[in-house]
Amino acid sequence: MDKQKVFVFDTTLRDGEQSAGVSFSLNQKLKIAHQLQKLGVDIIEAGFPRTSPGDLEAVQHIAKEVRECTICALARCIKGDIEAAWEGVKDAANPRIHTFINTSDIQIENQLKKTREQVLEQAIESIKLAKRFTSNVEFSPMDATRSDKEFLFRIIEAAIAHGATTINVPDSVGYAIPSEHGNMFKEIIERVPNSDKAVFSCHAHNDLGLASANALSAVQNGVRQIEVAMNGIGERAGNTALEEVVMALKTREEQLGVYTTINTKELYRTSQLVERISGMPVQWNKAIVGKNSFRHGSGIHQDGILKKRETWEIIDPASIGIPNGTQLVMGKLSGSHAFAKHVEELGYQLPEEQMTKAFEDFKNLADKKKNIDDRDIEAIVAQRTGEVFSPKWTVDHIHVASGTHAIATATIRLKDADGNAKTDAAAGDGPIDAICVAVNRIIEADPSLTGYSVQNVTEGIDAQGTVVLRIKDEDDTFYSGQASDTDVIIASAKAYVNAVNRMLLMRAKKASMAQ
Ligand code: KIV
Ligand code: ZN
């Protein structure tokens, strides 16, 4: 049987914005919406226009500018909400109205203070009104997983009969468990007589940490739209994380028999953007996009990775947009193999006996010190070999210009050990790229920057940023560089020159050995 597509409905800008402490400005919403379009989501739920004039305006802008996705606006089953939702999306290339009403008795009786029959009537009237504006109408029976099943079947049948084309069955309070969630969809699709006339959708919340598992179970039982948010942000414990379900569907595509059309190479960039704009930090061990997702600490794992990456990684970090994302973390659990590889990246070639001794020193230090960085490893190597790393080049002067409408340029003066200076300038795709190009001109070589991170940013006006980066020489050998400064741009230049010096040192060693 042909594989079927699962549509990705992103609600970062609506349910995601409901995260306590998160509020997006119009420009921030637009930025995220454009990035979601690049990521290839099918539907963007851009907002809930009735809630504020600002939200209406943001939805309108997104509808006008983001043309490759369906743009959806949320509305309660209330006339004014539906009219506002239409005001928001009417200029979209593909507009959708998403209307919802509570269907669990606990919410109908205590919150709406209505009867089931009144709720059913209100849902039908609202869908009829939405249909006057657009053929693309989604209906959600809210708190579906705690609703009476027979009532749920009735209201879904009525919604489809009156023109809803997508039926989203939300686990609004994150109460469901995966097998039950999947069975609920199976039963709905089997028992609702007109279920073949609508696309079924799931919307899982993460109160029990089961949102992704529930979404997968729903897909296995006939759901073809998943409602998700980037980094899993959303009301309370959040929504289903887009990156998790998309990568589960991709990684296990053969078993699941479905696919999405997400451009997974944009996942990491989207995650970073949402993290930055929302101010909600992604936890280190977050699946797919967390800082530790591709960092390996154990010696056994590091050894396996060095032999074949797939021994300990089910996803290639490059496939989600982290080039050279696999990292072997130097610490007390690291093995000799990973240590030796790291020492080589620092530009040292040690005879086996010295390497063994250096590894022993490293292990002793790692027992005492939690964060070991390249400076520590360098000190160990220097002690064992007497070899002190003497850089060929140092940064003497740097001037970088960049801005929203300007091409980034860098002017750099490097000095060699004898005090001779060389200056060059270059333009680039951003200040870091400009720095790398200018340095490459001076050293007359063409290594490429393959990994870059800013770490250990301290607090206060004299805050220091440490830049750790990796470069690749033309012969595919990697070198790392590190530097700190109160200005991260200067730290970046120094770190790049630091890596370049190691590369030049190793080149010289290789050349002398070849003679
Ligand atoms: O969680 C929920 O039920 C919702 C609806 C508005 C779909 O967010
Ligand atoms: Zn929700």
Coordinates of C-alpha atoms and ligand atoms in Angstrom, one line a residue:
M1 CA 0.0 0.0 0.0
D2 CA 1.2 3.5 -0.8
K3 CA 2.5 5.5 2.1
Q4 CA 0.1 8.3 3.3
K5 CA 1.0 11.8 4.2
V6 CA 0.5 13.1 7.7
F7 CA -0.2 16.8 7.7
V8 CA 1.7 18.9 10.2
F9 CA -0.4 21.6 11.9
D10 CA 1.8 23.9 13.9
T11 CA 0.3 25.8 16.8
T12 CA 3.5 27.4 18.2
L13 CA 1.9 30.8 17.6
R14 CA -1.4 30.0 19.2
D15 CA -1.2 27.2 21.9
G16 CA 2.5 27.8 22.1
E17 CA 1.9 31.4 23.0
Q18 CA -0.4 30.2 25.8
S19 CA 2.7 29.1 27.7
A20 CA 2.8 31.0 30.9
G21 CA 5.2 33.9 30.5
V22 CA 5.3 33.9 26.7
S23 CA 3.9 36.6 24.5
F24 CA 5.0 37.3 20.9
S25 CA 5.0 40.7 19.3
L26 CA 3.8 41.1 15.7
N27 CA 7.3 41.0 14.3
Q28 CA 8.2 38.0 16.3
K29 CA 5.1 36.1 15.1
L30 CA 6.0 37.0 11.5
K31 CA 9.6 35.9 11.9
I32 CA 8.5 32.5 13.4
A33 CA 5.8 32.1 10.7
H34 CA 8.3 32.7 7.9
Q35 CA 10.6 30.1 9.5
L36 CA 7.7 27.6 9.9
Q37 CA 7.1 28.1 6.1
K38 CA 10.7 27.2 5.4
L39 CA 10.4 24.2 7.7
G40 CA 7.5 23.1 5.5
V41 CA 4.6 22.8 7.9
D42 CA 1.3 22.4 6.1
I43 CA -0.9 24.5 8.4
I44 CA 0.1 27.4 10.7
E45 CA -2.4 28.2 13.5
A46 CA -1.4 31.9 13.6
G47 CA -3.5 33.0 16.5
F48 CA -6.8 33.6 18.3
P49 CA -8.0 36.9 16.8
R50 CA -10.9 37.6 19.2
T51 CA -8.5 37.6 22.1
S52 CA -6.9 41.0 21.2
P53 CA -6.6 43.5 18.4
G54 CA -2.8 42.8 18.4
D55 CA -3.4 39.1 17.8
L56 CA -5.9 39.9 15.0
E57 CA -3.3 42.2 13.3
A58 CA -0.6 39.6 13.6
V59 CA -2.8 36.9 12.0
Q60 CA -3.7 39.3 9.2
H61 CA 0.0 40.0 8.5
I62 CA 0.9 36.3 8.5
A63 CA -2.1 35.6 6.1
K64 CA -0.8 38.2 3.7
E65 CA 2.9 37.3 3.8
V66 CA 3.1 33.6 4.3
R67 CA 1.6 32.1 1.2
E68 CA 2.8 28.5 1.0
C69 CA 1.0 27.3 4.2
T70 CA -2.6 27.1 5.1
I71 CA -3.2 29.9 7.6
C72 CA -5.6 29.1 10.4
A73 CA -7.2 31.2 13.1
L74 CA -8.9 29.9 16.3
A75 CA -12.4 30.7 17.4
R76 CA -14.7 29.6 20.2
C77 CA -18.1 28.4 18.9
I78 CA -19.3 32.0 19.2
K79 CA -20.4 34.3 16.4
G80 CA -18.0 37.2 17.3
D81 CA -15.0 34.8 17.5
I82 CA -15.8 33.2 14.1
E83 CA -16.2 36.6 12.5
A84 CA -12.9 37.8 14.0
A85 CA -11.1 34.6 12.9
W86 CA -12.3 35.2 9.3
E87 CA -11.1 38.9 9.5
G88 CA -7.7 37.4 10.4
V89 CA -7.3 34.8 7.7
K90 CA -9.5 36.1 4.8
D91 CA -6.5 37.3 2.7
A92 CA -4.5 34.0 3.1
A93 CA -3.8 31.9 0.1
N94 CA -5.5 29.1 1.9
P95 CA -7.5 30.2 4.9
R96 CA -8.9 27.9 7.6
I97 CA -11.2 28.6 10.6
H98 CA -10.8 26.4 13.6
T99 CA -13.7 26.4 16.0
F100 CA -14.0 24.6 19.3
I101 CA -16.3 23.9 22.2
N102 CA -16.1 21.9 25.4
T103 CA -17.6 18.5 25.3
S104 CA -16.7 16.8 28.6
D105 CA -19.5 16.9 31.2
I106 CA -17.2 18.3 33.8
Q107 CA -16.5 21.3 31.6
I108 CA -20.0 21.6 30.1
E109 CA -21.7 21.6 33.5
N110 CA -19.1 23.6 35.6
Q111 CA -17.6 25.9 33.1
L112 CA -20.2 26.5 30.3
K113 CA -23.1 25.8 32.6
K114 CA -25.0 24.3 29.7
T115 CA -26.4 21.0 28.6
R116 CA -25.0 18.6 26.1
E117 CA -27.9 19.4 23.7
Q118 CA -27.1 23.2 23.9
V119 CA -23.4 22.4 23.2
L120 CA -24.4 20.3 20.2
E121 CA -26.6 23.1 18.8
Q122 CA -24.0 25.8 19.4
A123 CA -21.4 23.7 17.5
I124 CA -23.6 23.1 14.5
E125 CA -24.6 26.8 14.3
S126 CA -20.9 27.9 14.5
I127 CA -19.8 25.4 11.8
K128 CA -22.6 26.6 9.6
L129 CA -21.5 30.2 10.1
A130 CA -17.8 29.4 9.5
K131 CA -18.8 27.6 6.3
R132 CA -20.3 30.8 4.9
F133 CA -16.8 32.2 5.0
T134 CA -14.6 29.3 3.9
S135 CA -14.9 25.7 2.9
N136 CA -11.9 24.9 5.1
V137 CA -13.3 24.4 8.6
E138 CA -11.8 22.5 11.5
F139 CA -13.8 21.5 14.5
S140 CA -12.5 20.5 18.0
P141 CA -14.6 18.9 20.7
M142 CA -12.5 20.2 23.6
D143 CA -11.5 17.8 26.4
A144 CA -12.5 15.0 24.1
T145 CA -10.6 12.4 26.0
R146 CA -12.7 13.0 29.1
S147 CA -16.0 13.3 27.2
D148 CA -18.8 10.7 27.0
K149 CA -18.0 8.5 24.0
E150 CA -21.6 8.4 22.6
F151 CA -21.9 12.2 22.9
L152 CA -18.5 12.6 21.2
F153 CA -19.5 10.4 18.3
R154 CA -22.8 12.4 17.9
I155 CA -21.1 15.8 17.9
I156 CA -18.4 14.7 15.5
E157 CA -21.0 13.2 13.1
A158 CA -23.0 16.4 13.2
A159 CA -19.9 18.5 12.7
I160 CA -19.0 16.6 9.5
A161 CA -22.6 16.6 8.3
H162 CA -22.6 20.4 8.6
G163 CA -19.3 20.8 6.7
A164 CA -16.3 20.5 9.0
T165 CA -13.5 19.1 6.9
T166 CA -11.0 18.4 9.7
I167 CA -12.0 16.9 13.0
N168 CA -9.4 17.5 15.7
V169 CA -10.0 15.4 18.8
P170 CA -7.9 17.0 21.6
D171 CA -6.5 15.5 24.7
S172 CA -6.8 19.0 26.2
V173 CA -5.7 18.1 29.7
G174 CA -3.0 15.6 28.8
Y175 CA -5.0 12.7 30.4
A176 CA -4.8 10.0 27.8
I177 CA -2.3 7.1 27.7
P178 CA -1.1 5.9 24.3
S179 CA -3.1 2.7 23.7
E180 CA -6.3 4.3 24.9
H181 CA -5.7 7.4 22.7
G182 CA -5.1 5.2 19.6
N183 CA -8.2 3.1 20.3
M184 CA -10.3 6.3 20.7
F185 CA -9.4 7.3 17.2
K186 CA -10.0 3.8 15.9
E187 CA -13.4 3.7 17.4
I188 CA -14.4 7.2 16.2
I189 CA -13.4 6.3 12.6
E190 CA -15.2 3.0 12.8
R191 CA -18.4 4.2 14.6
V192 CA -19.0 7.7 13.1
P193 CA -20.9 6.9 9.9
N194 CA -19.5 9.9 7.8
S195 CA -16.0 9.7 9.2
D196 CA -14.6 9.1 5.7
K197 CA -15.6 12.7 4.8
A198 CA -13.1 14.4 7.2
V199 CA -9.4 14.3 8.0
F200 CA -8.9 13.3 11.7
S201 CA -6.4 15.2 13.8
C202 CA -4.8 14.8 17.2
H203 CA -3.8 17.5 19.6
A204 CA -2.0 16.1 22.7
H205 CA -0.9 17.9 25.8
N206 CA 2.1 16.8 27.7
D207 CA 0.8 16.8 31.3
L208 CA 1.9 13.1 31.8
G209 CA 4.9 13.4 29.4
L210 CA 3.0 11.3 26.9
A211 CA 2.1 13.8 24.2
S212 CA 4.5 12.4 21.5
A213 CA 3.6 8.8 22.3
N214 CA -0.1 9.7 22.2
A215 CA 0.3 11.5 18.8
L216 CA 2.1 8.4 17.3
S217 CA -0.5 6.1 18.6
A218 CA -3.2 8.3 17.0
V219 CA -1.3 8.2 13.7
Q220 CA -1.1 4.4 13.9
N221 CA -4.9 4.4 14.2
G222 CA -5.8 6.6 11.2
V223 CA -5.0 10.2 12.2
R224 CA -3.6 12.2 9.3
Q225 CA -3.0 15.6 10.9
I226 CA -0.9 16.2 14.0
E227 CA -1.1 19.4 16.0
V228 CA 2.3 20.3 17.3
A229 CA 4.4 23.1 18.6
M230 CA 8.1 23.7 18.2
N231 CA 10.1 22.7 21.3
G232 CA 6.8 21.4 22.7
I233 CA 5.8 24.8 24.1
G234 CA 2.2 25.4 25.0
E235 CA -0.4 25.5 27.8
R236 CA 0.9 24.0 31.1
A237 CA 3.3 21.2 30.3
G238 CA 3.0 22.1 26.6
N239 CA 1.9 20.5 23.3
T240 CA 3.3 17.6 21.3
A241 CA 6.8 18.6 20.2
L242 CA 6.9 19.0 16.5
E243 CA 10.5 17.8 16.2
E244 CA 9.8 14.7 18.2
V245 CA 6.9 13.3 16.2
V246 CA 8.3 14.4 12.9
M247 CA 11.6 12.6 13.6
A248 CA 9.8 9.6 15.0
L249 CA 7.8 9.3 11.8
K250 CA 10.9 9.8 9.7
T251 CA 13.2 7.5 11.6
R252 CA 10.5 4.7 11.7
E253 CA 8.9 5.5 8.4
E254 CA 9.1 1.9 7.2
Q255 CA 7.3 0.5 10.2
L256 CA 4.7 3.3 10.4
G257 CA 4.0 3.6 6.6
V258 CA 3.4 7.3 6.7
Y259 CA 5.5 10.4 6.0
T260 CA 5.5 14.2 6.4
T261 CA 6.9 16.8 4.0
I262 CA 8.8 18.6 6.7
N263 CA 12.3 19.8 5.6
T264 CA 14.0 18.4 8.7
K265 CA 17.2 20.3 8.0
E266 CA 15.4 23.4 9.2
L267 CA 14.4 21.8 12.6
Y268 CA 17.3 22.9 14.6
R269 CA 17.2 26.5 13.3
T270 CA 13.5 26.7 14.0
S271 CA 14.0 25.3 17.5
Q272 CA 16.7 27.9 18.2
L273 CA 14.5 30.8 16.9
V274 CA 11.6 29.7 19.0
E275 CA 13.8 29.3 22.0
R276 CA 15.3 32.8 21.6
I277 CA 12.0 34.6 20.9
S278 CA 9.9 32.8 23.4
G279 CA 12.5 33.0 26.1
M280 CA 11.7 29.4 27.1
P281 CA 15.0 27.5 27.3
V282 CA 15.2 24.0 25.7
Q283 CA 16.2 21.5 28.4
W284 CA 19.6 20.0 27.8
N285 CA 18.3 16.4 27.4
K286 CA 15.3 17.4 25.2
A287 CA 14.9 14.9 22.4
I288 CA 16.2 15.9 19.0
V289 CA 17.0 19.6 19.7
G290 CA 18.4 19.6 23.3
K291 CA 22.1 20.5 23.7
N292 CA 23.0 17.0 24.8
S293 CA 21.0 15.1 22.1
F294 CA 24.2 14.3 20.1
R295 CA 26.8 14.6 22.9
H296 CA 28.3 11.4 24.1
G297 CA 29.9 11.1 27.6
S298 CA 30.5 7.4 28.1
G299 CA 33.8 6.0 27.0
I300 CA 32.1 2.9 25.5
H301 CA 29.8 5.0 23.5
Q302 CA 32.6 7.4 22.3
D303 CA 34.6 4.4 21.2
G304 CA 31.6 3.1 19.2
I305 CA 30.9 6.5 17.6
L306 CA 34.6 6.8 16.5
K307 CA 34.3 3.4 14.8
K308 CA 30.9 4.1 13.2
R309 CA 28.5 6.9 14.1
E310 CA 25.4 4.8 13.8
T311 CA 26.5 2.5 16.6
W312 CA 25.1 5.0 19.1
E313 CA 23.1 7.5 17.1
I314 CA 19.8 6.8 15.4
I315 CA 19.6 10.2 13.8
D316 CA 22.3 12.0 11.8
P317 CA 22.5 15.5 13.4
A318 CA 23.2 16.9 10.0
S319 CA 19.7 15.7 8.9
I320 CA 18.1 18.2 11.4
G321 CA 20.5 20.9 10.5
I322 CA 23.4 20.5 13.0
P323 CA 26.5 19.9 10.8
N324 CA 29.1 18.0 12.7
G325 CA 26.7 17.9 15.7
T326 CA 28.1 14.7 17.1
Q327 CA 30.3 15.6 20.0
L328 CA 32.4 13.5 22.3
V329 CA 32.5 15.2 25.6
M330 CA 35.8 15.0 27.5
G331 CA 35.2 14.0 31.1
K332 CA 35.8 11.3 33.6
L333 CA 33.9 8.7 31.6
S334 CA 35.8 9.3 28.3
G335 CA 37.8 6.4 26.9
S336 CA 41.4 6.5 25.6
H337 CA 40.3 6.3 22.0
A338 CA 38.2 9.5 22.2
F339 CA 41.0 11.2 24.2
A340 CA 43.6 10.4 21.6
K341 CA 41.4 11.7 18.8
H342 CA 40.8 15.0 20.7
V343 CA 44.5 15.5 21.3
E344 CA 45.0 15.1 17.6
E345 CA 42.4 17.7 16.9
L346 CA 44.3 20.0 19.2
G347 CA 47.3 19.6 16.8
Y348 CA 49.5 17.1 18.7
Q349 CA 50.8 13.8 17.6
L350 CA 52.0 11.8 20.6
P351 CA 53.8 8.5 20.6
E352 CA 51.7 5.7 22.0
E353 CA 53.5 5.5 25.3
Q354 CA 53.2 9.3 25.9
M355 CA 49.5 9.2 24.9
T356 CA 48.9 6.4 27.5
K357 CA 50.5 8.5 30.2
A358 CA 48.7 11.6 29.1
F359 CA 45.4 9.7 29.3
E360 CA 46.2 8.6 32.8
D361 CA 46.8 12.3 33.8
F362 CA 43.6 13.2 32.1
K363 CA 41.6 10.6 34.1
N364 CA 43.1 11.8 37.4
L365 CA 42.2 15.4 36.6
A366 CA 38.7 14.4 35.4
D367 CA 38.0 12.8 38.8
K368 CA 38.6 16.1 40.4
K369 CA 37.3 18.6 37.9
K370 CA 33.8 18.5 36.3
N371 CA 34.4 20.7 33.3
I372 CA 37.5 19.8 31.4
D373 CA 38.3 22.0 28.5
D374 CA 41.0 22.2 25.8
R375 CA 43.3 24.3 28.0
D376 CA 43.4 21.5 30.6
I377 CA 44.2 18.9 28.0
E378 CA 46.9 21.1 26.5
A379 CA 48.5 21.6 29.9
I380 CA 48.6 17.8 30.3
V381 CA 50.2 17.3 26.9
A382 CA 52.7 20.0 27.6
Q383 CA 53.7 18.4 30.9
R384 CA 54.1 15.0 29.3
T385 CA 55.9 16.0 26.1
G386 CA 57.5 19.3 27.0
E387 CA 55.8 20.5 23.8
V388 CA 54.3 23.9 24.3
F389 CA 51.9 25.1 21.7
S390 CA 53.3 28.2 20.2
P391 CA 50.8 29.9 17.9
K392 CA 52.0 31.1 14.6
W393 CA 49.5 33.9 14.5
T394 CA 47.9 36.1 17.0
V395 CA 45.0 38.6 16.6
D396 CA 46.4 42.1 16.7
H397 CA 43.4 44.2 15.5
I398 CA 39.9 43.5 14.5
H399 CA 37.0 45.6 13.2
V400 CA 33.7 44.1 12.3
A401 CA 30.6 45.8 10.9
S402 CA 27.2 44.2 10.6
G403 CA 23.6 45.1 10.9
T404 CA 20.1 44.3 9.7
H405 CA 20.5 45.9 6.3
A406 CA 24.2 45.8 5.9
I407 CA 26.5 43.2 4.5
A408 CA 28.8 42.0 7.3
T409 CA 32.5 42.9 6.8
A410 CA 35.6 42.1 8.9
T411 CA 39.0 43.8 8.8
I412 CA 41.7 41.8 10.6
R413 CA 45.3 42.3 11.4
L414 CA 47.3 39.2 12.5
K415 CA 50.9 39.2 13.8
D416 CA 53.3 36.3 13.5
A417 CA 55.8 35.3 16.2
D418 CA 58.4 37.7 14.8
G419 CA 56.0 40.6 15.0
N420 CA 55.3 40.9 11.3
A421 CA 51.7 42.0 10.6
K422 CA 49.4 41.1 7.8
T423 CA 46.0 42.8 7.2
D424 CA 43.1 41.8 5.1
A425 CA 39.3 42.4 4.9
A426 CA 36.4 40.4 3.7
A427 CA 32.6 40.4 3.4
G428 CA 30.6 37.4 4.5
D429 CA 27.2 35.9 5.4
G430 CA 27.3 37.4 8.9
P431 CA 30.2 38.7 11.1
I432 CA 31.6 35.2 11.9
D433 CA 31.7 34.2 8.2
A434 CA 33.4 37.5 7.4
I435 CA 36.0 36.9 10.1
C436 CA 36.8 33.4 8.8
V437 CA 37.1 34.6 5.2
A438 CA 39.5 37.5 6.2
V439 CA 41.7 35.1 8.3
N440 CA 41.8 32.6 5.4
R441 CA 43.0 35.3 3.1
I442 CA 45.9 36.2 5.5
I443 CA 47.0 32.6 6.1
E444 CA 46.5 31.6 2.4
A445 CA 44.5 28.5 3.2
D446 CA 40.9 27.5 3.0
P447 CA 39.7 25.6 6.1
S448 CA 35.9 25.6 6.7
L449 CA 34.1 26.3 9.9
T450 CA 32.1 23.2 10.8
G451 CA 31.0 23.8 14.4
Y452 CA 30.5 26.9 16.5
S453 CA 29.1 27.5 20.0
V454 CA 29.2 30.2 22.6
Q455 CA 29.5 28.8 26.1
N456 CA 30.1 29.9 29.7
V457 CA 28.6 33.3 29.3
T458 CA 29.1 34.8 32.7
E459 CA 26.7 37.5 34.1
G460 CA 27.2 41.2 34.6
I461 CA 28.7 44.1 32.6
D462 CA 32.0 42.3 32.4
A463 CA 30.4 39.1 31.2
Q464 CA 32.8 36.8 29.3
G465 CA 31.7 34.5 26.4
T466 CA 33.8 31.5 25.5
V467 CA 33.6 30.5 21.9
V468 CA 34.4 26.9 21.1
L469 CA 34.6 26.0 17.4
R470 CA 35.8 23.4 15.0
I471 CA 37.3 23.7 11.5
K472 CA 38.0 21.3 8.8
D473 CA 41.2 21.4 6.7
E474 CA 41.2 20.7 3.0
D475 CA 42.3 17.1 3.8
D476 CA 39.2 16.5 6.0
T477 CA 41.2 16.7 9.3
F478 CA 39.4 18.5 12.1
Y479 CA 40.9 21.0 14.6
S480 CA 39.3 22.7 17.5
G481 CA 39.8 26.2 18.8
Q482 CA 38.7 28.1 21.9
A483 CA 38.9 31.6 23.2
S484 CA 37.2 33.9 25.7
D485 CA 36.5 37.6 25.6
T486 CA 34.0 40.1 26.9
D487 CA 33.0 40.6 23.2
V488 CA 31.9 37.3 21.6
I489 CA 32.8 38.6 18.1
I490 CA 36.4 39.1 19.3
A491 CA 36.3 35.7 21.1
S492 CA 35.1 34.2 17.8
A493 CA 38.1 35.7 15.8
K494 CA 40.6 34.5 18.5
A495 CA 39.0 31.0 18.6
Y496 CA 39.2 30.7 14.8
V497 CA 42.8 31.8 14.7
N498 CA 43.5 29.4 17.6
A499 CA 42.1 26.5 15.5
V500 CA 44.0 27.7 12.4
N501 CA 47.3 27.7 14.4
R502 CA 46.7 24.1 15.3
M503 CA 46.0 23.3 11.7
L504 CA 49.2 25.0 10.5
L505 CA 51.2 23.3 13.2
M506 CA 49.9 19.9 12.1
R507 CA 50.5 20.7 8.5
A508 CA 54.1 21.6 9.3
K509 CA 54.6 18.4 11.3
K510 CA 53.1 16.3 8.5
A511 CA 55.4 18.0 5.9
S512 CA 58.5 17.5 8.0
M513 CA 57.6 13.8 8.5
A514 CA 57.1 13.4 4.7
Q515 CA 60.6 14.6 4.0
Ligands
KIV1 O1 -6.1 21.8 24.1 C1 -7.1 22.1 23.4 O2 -8.2 21.5 23.5 C2 -7.0 23.2 22.5 C3 -8.2 23.4 21.6 C4 -8.5 24.9 21.4 C5 -8.0 22.7 20.3 O3 -6.0 23.9 22.4
ZN2 ZN -4.3 22.8 23.4

